[in-house]
PDB file of C-alpha atoms in Angstrom:
ATOM      1  CA  UNK K  29      70.721  31.257  84.606  1.00  0.00           C
ATOM      2  CA  UNK K  30      68.643  28.226  83.592  1.00  0.00           C
ATOM      3  CA  UNK K  31      65.094  28.244  82.242  1.00  0.00           C
ATOM      4  CA  UNK K  32      63.445  27.607  85.623  1.00  0.00           C
ATOM      5  CA  UNK K  33      65.471  30.348  87.291  1.00  0.00           C
ATOM      6  CA  UNK K  34      64.504  32.751  84.483  1.00  0.00           C
ATOM      7  CA  UNK K  35      60.812  31.864  84.805  1.00  0.00           C
ATOM      8  CA  UNK K  36      61.017  32.394  88.549  1.00  0.00           C
ATOM      9  CA  UNK K  37      62.773  35.754  88.152  1.00  0.00           C
ATOM     10  CA  UNK K  38      60.137  36.989  85.686  1.00  0.00           C
ATOM     11  CA  UNK K  39      57.339  35.778  87.960  1.00  0.00           C
ATOM     12  CA  UNK K  40      58.934  37.479  90.961  1.00  0.00           C
ATOM     13  CA  UNK K  41      59.260  40.823  89.152  1.00  0.00           C
ATOM     14  CA  UNK K  42      55.709  40.574  87.790  1.00  0.00           C
ATOM     15  CA  UNK K  43      54.387  39.757  91.269  1.00  0.00           C
ATOM     16  CA  UNK K  44      56.222  42.731  92.740  1.00  0.00           C
ATOM     17  CA  UNK K  45      54.703  45.084  90.150  1.00  0.00           C
ATOM     18  CA  UNK K  46      51.209  43.722  90.787  1.00  0.00           C
ATOM     19  CA  UNK K  47      51.535  44.094  94.557  1.00  0.00           C
ATOM     20  CA  UNK K  48      52.989  47.608  94.463  1.00  0.00           C
ATOM     21  CA  UNK K  49      50.237  48.829  92.108  1.00  0.00           C
ATOM     22  CA  UNK K  50      47.374  47.047  93.890  1.00  0.00           C
ATOM     23  CA  UNK K  51      46.397  49.974  96.093  1.00  0.00           C
ATOM     24  CA  UNK K  52      47.200  48.078  99.300  1.00  0.00           C
ATOM     25  CA  UNK K  53      50.140  49.007 101.586  1.00  0.00           C
ATOM     26  CA  UNK K  54      52.364  46.155 100.419  1.00  0.00           C
ATOM     27  CA  UNK K  55      55.291  48.560 100.211  1.00  0.00           C
ATOM     28  CA  UNK K  56      55.446  48.557 104.022  1.00  0.00           C
ATOM     29  CA  UNK K  57      56.141  44.822 104.071  1.00  0.00           C
ATOM     30  CA  UNK K  58      58.828  45.233 101.419  1.00  0.00           C
ATOM     31  CA  UNK K  59      60.527  47.971 103.438  1.00  0.00           C
ATOM     32  CA  UNK K  60      60.396  45.912 106.654  1.00  0.00           C
ATOM     33  CA  UNK K  61      61.803  42.837 104.899  1.00  0.00           C
ATOM     34  CA  UNK K  62      64.627  44.828 103.270  1.00  0.00           C
ATOM     35  CA  UNK K  63      65.677  46.448 106.563  1.00  0.00           C
ATOM     36  CA  UNK K  64      65.471  43.167 108.478  1.00  0.00           C
ATOM     37  CA  UNK K  65      67.498  41.203 105.942  1.00  0.00           C
ATOM     38  CA  UNK K  66      70.065  43.986 105.761  1.00  0.00           C
ATOM     39  CA  UNK K  67      70.534  43.607 109.514  1.00  0.00           C
ATOM     40  CA  UNK K  68      70.910  39.837 109.163  1.00  0.00           C
ATOM     41  CA  UNK K  69      73.434  40.374 106.339  1.00  0.00           C
ATOM     42  CA  UNK K  70      75.494  42.588 108.660  1.00  0.00           C
ATOM     43  CA  UNK K  71      75.571  39.836 111.267  1.00  0.00           C
ATOM     44  CA  UNK K  72      76.556  37.302 108.593  1.00  0.00           C
ATOM     45  CA  UNK K  73      79.625  39.389 107.744  1.00  0.00           C
ATOM     46  CA  UNK K  74      80.767  39.260 111.353  1.00  0.00           C
ATOM     47  CA  UNK K  75      80.155  35.504 111.590  1.00  0.00           C
ATOM     48  CA  UNK K  76      81.363  34.789 108.034  1.00  0.00           C
ATOM     49  CA  UNK K  77      78.311  32.568 107.668  1.00  0.00           C
ATOM     50  CA  UNK K  78      75.554  33.380 105.181  1.00  0.00           C
ATOM     51  CA  UNK K  79      73.588  30.329 106.377  1.00  0.00           C
ATOM     52  CA  UNK K  80      71.975  32.379 109.120  1.00  0.00           C
ATOM     53  CA  UNK K  81      69.627  33.722 106.459  1.00  0.00           C
ATOM     54  CA  UNK K  82      67.883  30.327 106.473  1.00  0.00           C
ATOM     55  CA  UNK K  83      67.192  30.585 110.216  1.00  0.00           C
ATOM     56  CA  UNK K  84      65.647  34.030 109.668  1.00  0.00           C
ATOM     57  CA  UNK K  85      63.152  32.895 106.999  1.00  0.00           C
ATOM     58  CA  UNK K  86      60.454  31.973 109.534  1.00  0.00           C
ATOM     59  CA  UNK K  87      60.985  34.925 111.901  1.00  0.00           C
ATOM     60  CA  UNK K  88      61.090  37.269 108.902  1.00  0.00           C
ATOM     61  CA  UNK K  89      57.600  36.210 107.853  1.00  0.00           C
ATOM     62  CA  UNK K  90      56.407  36.491 111.449  1.00  0.00           C
ATOM     63  CA  UNK K  91      57.719  40.055 111.578  1.00  0.00           C
ATOM     64  CA  UNK K  92      56.012  41.075 108.324  1.00  0.00           C
ATOM     65  CA  UNK K  93      52.746  39.407 109.402  1.00  0.00           C
ATOM     66  CA  UNK K  94      52.475  41.366 112.649  1.00  0.00           C
ATOM     67  CA  UNK K  95      53.530  44.616 110.971  1.00  0.00           C
ATOM     68  CA  UNK K  96      50.722  44.168 108.450  1.00  0.00           C
ATOM     69  CA  UNK K  97      48.287  43.547 111.288  1.00  0.00           C
ATOM     70  CA  UNK K  98      49.432  46.773 112.958  1.00  0.00           C
ATOM     71  CA  UNK K  99      49.272  49.057 109.905  1.00  0.00           C
ATOM     72  CA  UNK K 100      45.887  48.100 108.431  1.00  0.00           C
ATOM     73  CA  UNK K 101      43.342  50.579 109.887  1.00  0.00           C
ATOM     74  CA  UNK K 102      40.236  49.550 111.873  1.00  0.00           C
ATOM     75  CA  UNK K 103      41.691  46.121 112.631  1.00  0.00           C
ATOM     76  CA  UNK K 104      42.506  43.468 113.736  1.00  0.00           C
ATOM     77  CA  UNK K 105      39.920  41.035 112.430  1.00  0.00           C
ATOM     78  CA  UNK K 106      39.618  37.477 113.656  1.00  0.00           C
ATOM     79  CA  UNK K 107      40.974  36.295 110.286  1.00  0.00           C
ATOM     80  CA  UNK K 108      43.952  38.619 110.523  1.00  0.00           C
ATOM     81  CA  UNK K 109      44.816  37.379 113.988  1.00  0.00           C
ATOM     82  CA  UNK K 110      44.378  33.787 112.854  1.00  0.00           C
ATOM     83  CA  UNK K 111      46.819  34.266 109.958  1.00  0.00           C
ATOM     84  CA  UNK K 112      49.397  35.870 112.257  1.00  0.00           C
ATOM     85  CA  UNK K 113      49.110  33.096 114.839  1.00  0.00           C
ATOM     86  CA  UNK K 114      49.439  30.323 112.250  1.00  0.00           C
ATOM     87  CA  UNK K 115      52.517  31.946 110.718  1.00  0.00           C
ATOM     88  CA  UNK K 116      54.030  32.509 114.160  1.00  0.00           C
ATOM     89  CA  UNK K 117      53.644  28.851 115.174  1.00  0.00           C
ATOM     90  CA  UNK K 118      55.091  27.698 111.842  1.00  0.00           C
ATOM     91  CA  UNK K 119      57.920  30.249 111.769  1.00  0.00           C
ATOM     92  CA  UNK K 120      59.133  29.640 115.322  1.00  0.00           C
ATOM     93  CA  UNK K 121      59.196  25.870 114.855  1.00  0.00           C
ATOM     94  CA  UNK K 122      61.091  26.185 111.586  1.00  0.00           C
ATOM     95  CA  UNK K 123      63.638  28.632 113.024  1.00  0.00           C
ATOM     96  CA  UNK K 124      64.353  26.381 116.013  1.00  0.00           C
ATOM     97  CA  UNK K 125      64.651  23.324 113.770  1.00  0.00           C
ATOM     98  CA  UNK K 126      67.072  24.968 111.323  1.00  0.00           C
ATOM     99  CA  UNK K 127      69.068  26.534 114.150  1.00  0.00           C
ATOM    100  CA  UNK K 128      69.511  23.190 115.917  1.00  0.00           C
ATOM    101  CA  UNK K 129      70.243  21.389 112.641  1.00  0.00           C
ATOM    102  CA  UNK K 130      72.903  23.883 111.580  1.00  0.00           C
ATOM    103  CA  UNK K 131      74.586  24.294 114.969  1.00  0.00           C
ATOM    104  CA  UNK K 132      78.253  23.373 114.781  1.00  0.00           C
ATOM    105  CA  UNK K 133      78.204  22.567 111.059  1.00  0.00           C
ATOM    106  CA  UNK K 134      79.465  25.866 109.676  1.00  0.00           C
ATOM    107  CA  UNK K 135      78.191  27.462 106.494  1.00  0.00           C
ATOM    108  CA  UNK K 136      75.835  25.470 104.259  1.00  0.00           C
ATOM    109  CA  UNK K 137      77.453  23.986 101.136  1.00  0.00           C
ATOM    110  CA  UNK K 138      75.390  26.219  98.819  1.00  0.00           C
ATOM    111  CA  UNK K 139      76.730  29.407 100.369  1.00  0.00           C
ATOM    112  CA  UNK K 140      80.256  28.000 100.679  1.00  0.00           C
ATOM    113  CA  UNK K 141      80.194  27.293  96.960  1.00  0.00           C
ATOM    114  CA  UNK K 142      79.044  30.828  96.152  1.00  0.00           C
ATOM    115  CA  UNK K 143      81.652  32.239  98.544  1.00  0.00           C
ATOM    116  CA  UNK K 144      84.403  30.321  96.759  1.00  0.00           C
ATOM    117  CA  UNK K 145      83.162  31.424  93.333  1.00  0.00           C
ATOM    118  CA  UNK K 146      82.902  35.100  94.311  1.00  0.00           C
ATOM    119  CA  UNK K 147      86.151  35.234  96.272  1.00  0.00           C
ATOM    120  CA  UNK K 148      86.883  38.520  98.018  1.00  0.00           C
ATOM    121  CA  UNK K 149      83.732  40.163  96.612  1.00  0.00           C
ATOM    122  CA  UNK K 150      81.342  37.773  98.352  1.00  0.00           C
ATOM    123  CA  UNK K 151      80.876  40.133 101.284  1.00  0.00           C
ATOM    124  CA  UNK K 152      78.924  42.584  99.118  1.00  0.00           C
ATOM    125  CA  UNK K 153      77.611  40.284  96.356  1.00  0.00           C
ATOM    126  CA  UNK K 154      75.988  38.132  99.051  1.00  0.00           C
ATOM    127  CA  UNK K 155      73.916  41.164 100.044  1.00  0.00           C
ATOM    128  CA  UNK K 156      72.095  41.110  96.697  1.00  0.00           C
ATOM    129  CA  UNK K 157      72.416  37.448  95.681  1.00  0.00           C
ATOM    130  CA  UNK K 158      71.365  36.017  99.043  1.00  0.00           C
ATOM    131  CA  UNK K 159      69.837  38.547 101.426  1.00  0.00           C
ATOM    132  CA  UNK K 160      67.971  41.100  99.307  1.00  0.00           C
ATOM    133  CA  UNK K 161      66.765  38.377  96.937  1.00  0.00           C
ATOM    134  CA  UNK K 162      65.372  36.410  99.880  1.00  0.00           C
ATOM    135  CA  UNK K 163      63.835  39.585 101.293  1.00  0.00           C
ATOM    136  CA  UNK K 164      61.891  40.142  98.067  1.00  0.00           C
ATOM    137  CA  UNK K 165      60.832  36.488  97.842  1.00  0.00           C
ATOM    138  CA  UNK K 166      59.717  36.548 101.486  1.00  0.00           C
ATOM    139  CA  UNK K 167      57.744  39.736 100.869  1.00  0.00           C
ATOM    140  CA  UNK K 168      55.845  38.170  97.952  1.00  0.00           C
ATOM    141  CA  UNK K 169      55.226  34.980  99.936  1.00  0.00           C
ATOM    142  CA  UNK K 170      53.787  37.180 102.711  1.00  0.00           C
ATOM    143  CA  UNK K 171      51.063  38.510 100.361  1.00  0.00           C
ATOM    144  CA  UNK K 172      48.150  36.641 102.031  1.00  0.00           C
ATOM    145  CA  UNK K 173      49.246  37.948 105.439  1.00  0.00           C
ATOM    146  CA  UNK K 174      48.183  41.456 104.417  1.00  0.00           C
ATOM    147  CA  UNK K 175      45.073  40.393 102.515  1.00  0.00           C
ATOM    148  CA  UNK K 176      43.923  38.337 105.521  1.00  0.00           C
ATOM    149  CA  UNK K 177      43.604  41.635 107.431  1.00  0.00           C
ATOM    150  CA  UNK K 178      40.920  42.832 104.984  1.00  0.00           C
ATOM    151  CA  UNK K 179      37.277  41.902 104.531  1.00  0.00           C
ATOM    152  CA  UNK K 180      34.583  41.040 107.042  1.00  0.00           C
ATOM    153  CA  UNK K 181      35.144  40.147 110.675  1.00  0.00           C
ATOM    154  CA  UNK K 182      33.592  36.678 110.583  1.00  0.00           C
ATOM    155  CA  UNK K 183      35.270  33.534 109.284  1.00  0.00           C
ATOM    156  CA  UNK K 184      34.062  31.651 106.198  1.00  0.00           C
ATOM    157  CA  UNK K 185      34.208  28.107 104.898  1.00  0.00           C
ATOM    158  CA  UNK K 186      37.322  29.065 102.914  1.00  0.00           C
ATOM    159  CA  UNK K 187      39.042  29.985 106.171  1.00  0.00           C
ATOM    160  CA  UNK K 188      38.217  26.564 107.604  1.00  0.00           C
ATOM    161  CA  UNK K 189      39.636  24.854 104.527  1.00  0.00           C
ATOM    162  CA  UNK K 190      42.750  27.019 104.819  1.00  0.00           C
ATOM    163  CA  UNK K 191      43.265  26.066 108.461  1.00  0.00           C
ATOM    164  CA  UNK K 192      42.821  22.380 107.594  1.00  0.00           C
ATOM    165  CA  UNK K 193      45.441  22.596 104.840  1.00  0.00           C
ATOM    166  CA  UNK K 194      47.783  24.494 107.151  1.00  0.00           C
ATOM    167  CA  UNK K 195      47.421  21.812 109.842  1.00  0.00           C
ATOM    168  CA  UNK K 196      48.064  18.986 107.365  1.00  0.00           C
ATOM    169  CA  UNK K 197      51.086  20.727 105.873  1.00  0.00           C
ATOM    170  CA  UNK K 198      52.476  21.728 109.251  1.00  0.00           C
ATOM    171  CA  UNK K 199      52.152  18.178 110.529  1.00  0.00           C
ATOM    172  CA  UNK K 200      53.860  16.678 107.474  1.00  0.00           C
ATOM    173  CA  UNK K 201      56.716  19.199 107.589  1.00  0.00           C
ATOM    174  CA  UNK K 202      57.292  18.810 111.332  1.00  0.00           C
ATOM    175  CA  UNK K 203      57.217  15.003 111.266  1.00  0.00           C
ATOM    176  CA  UNK K 204      59.484  14.847 108.203  1.00  0.00           C
ATOM    177  CA  UNK K 205      62.015  17.174 109.832  1.00  0.00           C
ATOM    178  CA  UNK K 206      61.966  15.135 113.054  1.00  0.00           C
ATOM    179  CA  UNK K 207      62.398  11.843 111.187  1.00  0.00           C
ATOM    180  CA  UNK K 208      65.382  13.137 109.211  1.00  0.00           C
ATOM    181  CA  UNK K 209      67.041  14.658 112.266  1.00  0.00           C
ATOM    182  CA  UNK K 210      66.619  11.428 114.250  1.00  0.00           C
ATOM    183  CA  UNK K 211      68.076   9.436 111.338  1.00  0.00           C
ATOM    184  CA  UNK K 212      71.137  11.687 111.074  1.00  0.00           C
ATOM    185  CA  UNK K 213      71.823  11.512 114.810  1.00  0.00           C
ATOM    186  CA  UNK K 214      72.666   7.797 114.498  1.00  0.00           C
ATOM    187  CA  UNK K 215      76.373   7.545 113.557  1.00  0.00           C
ATOM    188  CA  UNK K 216      75.709   4.258 111.720  1.00  0.00           C
ATOM    189  CA  UNK K 217      73.576   6.179 109.198  1.00  0.00           C
ATOM    190  CA  UNK K 218      76.397   8.490 108.100  1.00  0.00           C
ATOM    191  CA  UNK K 219      76.407   8.736 104.292  1.00  0.00           C
ATOM    192  CA  UNK K 220      73.197   6.709 103.989  1.00  0.00           C
ATOM    193  CA  UNK K 221      69.796   7.690 102.583  1.00  0.00           C
ATOM    194  CA  UNK K 222      66.660   7.742 104.758  1.00  0.00           C
ATOM    195  CA  UNK K 223      63.977   5.635 103.041  1.00  0.00           C
ATOM    196  CA  UNK K 224      61.494   4.996 105.838  1.00  0.00           C
ATOM    197  CA  UNK K 225      58.571   6.960 107.243  1.00  0.00           C
ATOM    198  CA  UNK K 226      57.522   9.942 105.142  1.00  0.00           C
ATOM    199  CA  UNK K 227      60.896   9.767 103.395  1.00  0.00           C
ATOM    200  CA  UNK K 228      59.888   6.415 101.922  1.00  0.00           C
ATOM    201  CA  UNK K 229      56.875   8.098 100.313  1.00  0.00           C
ATOM    202  CA  UNK K 230      58.594  11.240  99.012  1.00  0.00           C
ATOM    203  CA  UNK K 231      62.169  12.457  98.605  1.00  0.00           C
ATOM    204  CA  UNK K 232      61.210  15.870  99.986  1.00  0.00           C
ATOM    205  CA  UNK K 233      58.156  15.505 102.267  1.00  0.00           C
ATOM    206  CA  UNK K 234      59.239  18.556 104.281  1.00  0.00           C
ATOM    207  CA  UNK K 235      59.013  20.738 101.180  1.00  0.00           C
ATOM    208  CA  UNK K 236      55.643  19.219 100.316  1.00  0.00           C
ATOM    209  CA  UNK K 237      54.364  20.055 103.795  1.00  0.00           C
ATOM    210  CA  UNK K 238      55.687  23.605 103.449  1.00  0.00           C
ATOM    211  CA  UNK K 239      53.839  24.078 100.158  1.00  0.00           C
ATOM    212  CA  UNK K 240      50.573  22.636 101.523  1.00  0.00           C
ATOM    213  CA  UNK K 241      50.544  24.866 104.601  1.00  0.00           C
ATOM    214  CA  UNK K 242      51.164  27.963 102.464  1.00  0.00           C
ATOM    215  CA  UNK K 243      48.283  26.975 100.207  1.00  0.00           C
ATOM    216  CA  UNK K 244      46.246  26.974 103.411  1.00  0.00           C
ATOM    217  CA  UNK K 245      47.445  30.463 104.342  1.00  0.00           C
ATOM    218  CA  UNK K 246      46.780  31.522 100.748  1.00  0.00           C
ATOM    219  CA  UNK K 247      43.158  30.432 101.077  1.00  0.00           C
ATOM    220  CA  UNK K 248      42.803  32.399 104.311  1.00  0.00           C
ATOM    221  CA  UNK K 249      44.190  35.466 102.544  1.00  0.00           C
ATOM    222  CA  UNK K 250      41.808  34.856  99.638  1.00  0.00           C
ATOM    223  CA  UNK K 251      38.858  34.785 102.045  1.00  0.00           C
ATOM    224  CA  UNK K 252      39.848  38.249 103.227  1.00  0.00           C
ATOM    225  CA  UNK K 253      41.221  40.068 100.209  1.00  0.00           C
ATOM    226  CA  UNK K 254      40.632  37.979  97.110  1.00  0.00           C
ATOM    227  CA  UNK K 255      42.615  35.629  94.845  1.00  0.00           C
ATOM    228  CA  UNK K 256      45.688  37.900  94.720  1.00  0.00           C
ATOM    229  CA  UNK K 257      46.696  35.983  97.854  1.00  0.00           C
ATOM    230  CA  UNK K 258      47.344  32.880  95.742  1.00  0.00           C
ATOM    231  CA  UNK K 259      50.468  34.535  94.293  1.00  0.00           C
ATOM    232  CA  UNK K 260      52.188  33.352  97.465  1.00  0.00           C
ATOM    233  CA  UNK K 261      51.655  29.575  97.290  1.00  0.00           C
ATOM    234  CA  UNK K 262      52.042  29.546  93.505  1.00  0.00           C
ATOM    235  CA  UNK K 263      55.456  31.228  93.653  1.00  0.00           C
ATOM    236  CA  UNK K 264      56.597  29.218  96.675  1.00  0.00           C
ATOM    237  CA  UNK K 265      55.578  25.876  95.169  1.00  0.00           C
ATOM    238  CA  UNK K 266      57.462  26.638  91.952  1.00  0.00           C
ATOM    239  CA  UNK K 267      60.492  27.754  93.980  1.00  0.00           C
ATOM    240  CA  UNK K 268      60.510  24.541  96.035  1.00  0.00           C
ATOM    241  CA  UNK K 269      59.995  22.270  93.040  1.00  0.00           C
ATOM    242  CA  UNK K 270      62.078  23.847  90.306  1.00  0.00           C
ATOM    243  CA  UNK K 271      64.633  26.277  91.724  1.00  0.00           C
ATOM    244  CA  UNK K 272      66.112  26.106  95.228  1.00  0.00           C
ATOM    245  CA  UNK K 273      64.406  23.072  96.744  1.00  0.00           C
ATOM    246  CA  UNK K 274      63.899  19.722  95.062  1.00  0.00           C
ATOM    247  CA  UNK K 275      65.924  20.440  91.907  1.00  0.00           C
ATOM    248  CA  UNK K 276      68.981  21.874  93.678  1.00  0.00           C
ATOM    249  CA  UNK K 277      69.149  19.266  96.449  1.00  0.00           C
ATOM    250  CA  UNK K 278      68.579  16.288  94.165  1.00  0.00           C
ATOM    251  CA  UNK K 279      71.399  17.383  91.880  1.00  0.00           C
ATOM    252  CA  UNK K 280      73.782  17.919  94.799  1.00  0.00           C
ATOM    253  CA  UNK K 281      72.901  14.683  96.606  1.00  0.00           C
ATOM    254  CA  UNK K 282      73.163  12.495  93.498  1.00  0.00           C
ATOM    255  CA  UNK K 283      76.753  13.703  93.185  1.00  0.00           C
ATOM    256  CA  UNK K 284      77.636  13.478  96.881  1.00  0.00           C
ATOM    257  CA  UNK K 285      75.726  10.518  98.355  1.00  0.00           C
ATOM    258  CA  UNK K 286      75.986   6.858  97.273  1.00  0.00           C
ATOM    259  CA  UNK K 287      72.588   5.294  96.604  1.00  0.00           C
ATOM    260  CA  UNK K 288      70.789   8.575  96.095  1.00  0.00           C
ATOM    261  CA  UNK K 289      70.408   8.086  92.324  1.00  0.00           C
ATOM    262  CA  UNK K 290      68.520   4.833  92.983  1.00  0.00           C
ATOM    263  CA  UNK K 291      66.412   6.681  95.569  1.00  0.00           C
ATOM    264  CA  UNK K 292      65.542   9.274  92.915  1.00  0.00           C
ATOM    265  CA  UNK K 293      64.524   6.527  90.493  1.00  0.00           C
ATOM    266  CA  UNK K 294      62.282   4.739  93.008  1.00  0.00           C
ATOM    267  CA  UNK K 295      60.705   7.512  95.099  1.00  0.00           C
ATOM    268  CA  UNK K 296      58.460  10.451  94.114  1.00  0.00           C
ATOM    269  CA  UNK K 297      60.156  13.832  94.348  1.00  0.00           C
ATOM    270  CA  UNK K 298      57.418  15.840  96.069  1.00  0.00           C
ATOM    271  CA  UNK K 299      53.950  14.388  96.692  1.00  0.00           C
ATOM    272  CA  UNK K 300      54.095  11.468  99.168  1.00  0.00           C
ATOM    273  CA  UNK K 301      52.783   8.316  97.467  1.00  0.00           C
ATOM    274  CA  UNK K 302      52.682   4.699  98.709  1.00  0.00           C
ATOM    275  CA  UNK K 303      54.181   2.062  96.431  1.00  0.00           C
ATOM    276  CA  UNK K 304      50.792   0.768  95.227  1.00  0.00           C
ATOM    277  CA  UNK K 305      49.803   4.272  94.047  1.00  0.00           C
ATOM    278  CA  UNK K 306      53.100   4.609  92.138  1.00  0.00           C
ATOM    279  CA  UNK K 307      52.395   1.346  90.319  1.00  0.00           C
ATOM    280  CA  UNK K 308      48.910   2.537  89.447  1.00  0.00           C
ATOM    281  CA  UNK K 309      50.434   5.759  88.025  1.00  0.00           C
TER     282      UNK K 309
END
């Protein structure tokens, strides 16, 4: 385990302790996530494909969001409904995108590599290493979805700022995903690196959009239940930048794709920046 993975693990455990001792019914979300991911793990054993966990990330958060809305007494509030609707729109789009992208391609290389390393024991080690771990991460990321159910009925300026950030992030993520999918559909682009559109401004604009929209949801949760909601975007941003997103993909693609090392040297990793802004930096 590297330094970033260790930092993330400590932060995840600390976040879990804070949530479970906060006095709010976060334990319900943890239980729902654990049961749901256990069911997905069972399906993965039948299909021999752990990649289906990626498709379930969005629907899993949708499920936890609506469960939180149902269990908080004397609700729903307008803010709580707003948070659930935003997560539902985001989660359904992401699930459809990943499902279409993965169709016919078999298990993702990350899970294939872990399967090869674990050998015959992967069927049960994947339960903890892939599914339960993602269940806990998803539960922490869902923190603002419970806190958004609290507080006053009316919306505040912070809610408006949260919606604006969500819309910006959602738009960036959706456009980036569409651009990459369209690029890969052209057989002449096989083995090449996309360097136009948002992908000419950032190596991972989809991850940037994901982080921005969760900062928006974090602000909505903060408007309802306080700054504890910011645990979600803080943890997710670190995860995307240092653990399973940018860092992991860059390392893999430098080794597997010609020209990617030059792309790394010339293009920002996360925040989209035009060339003139890079020169100024």
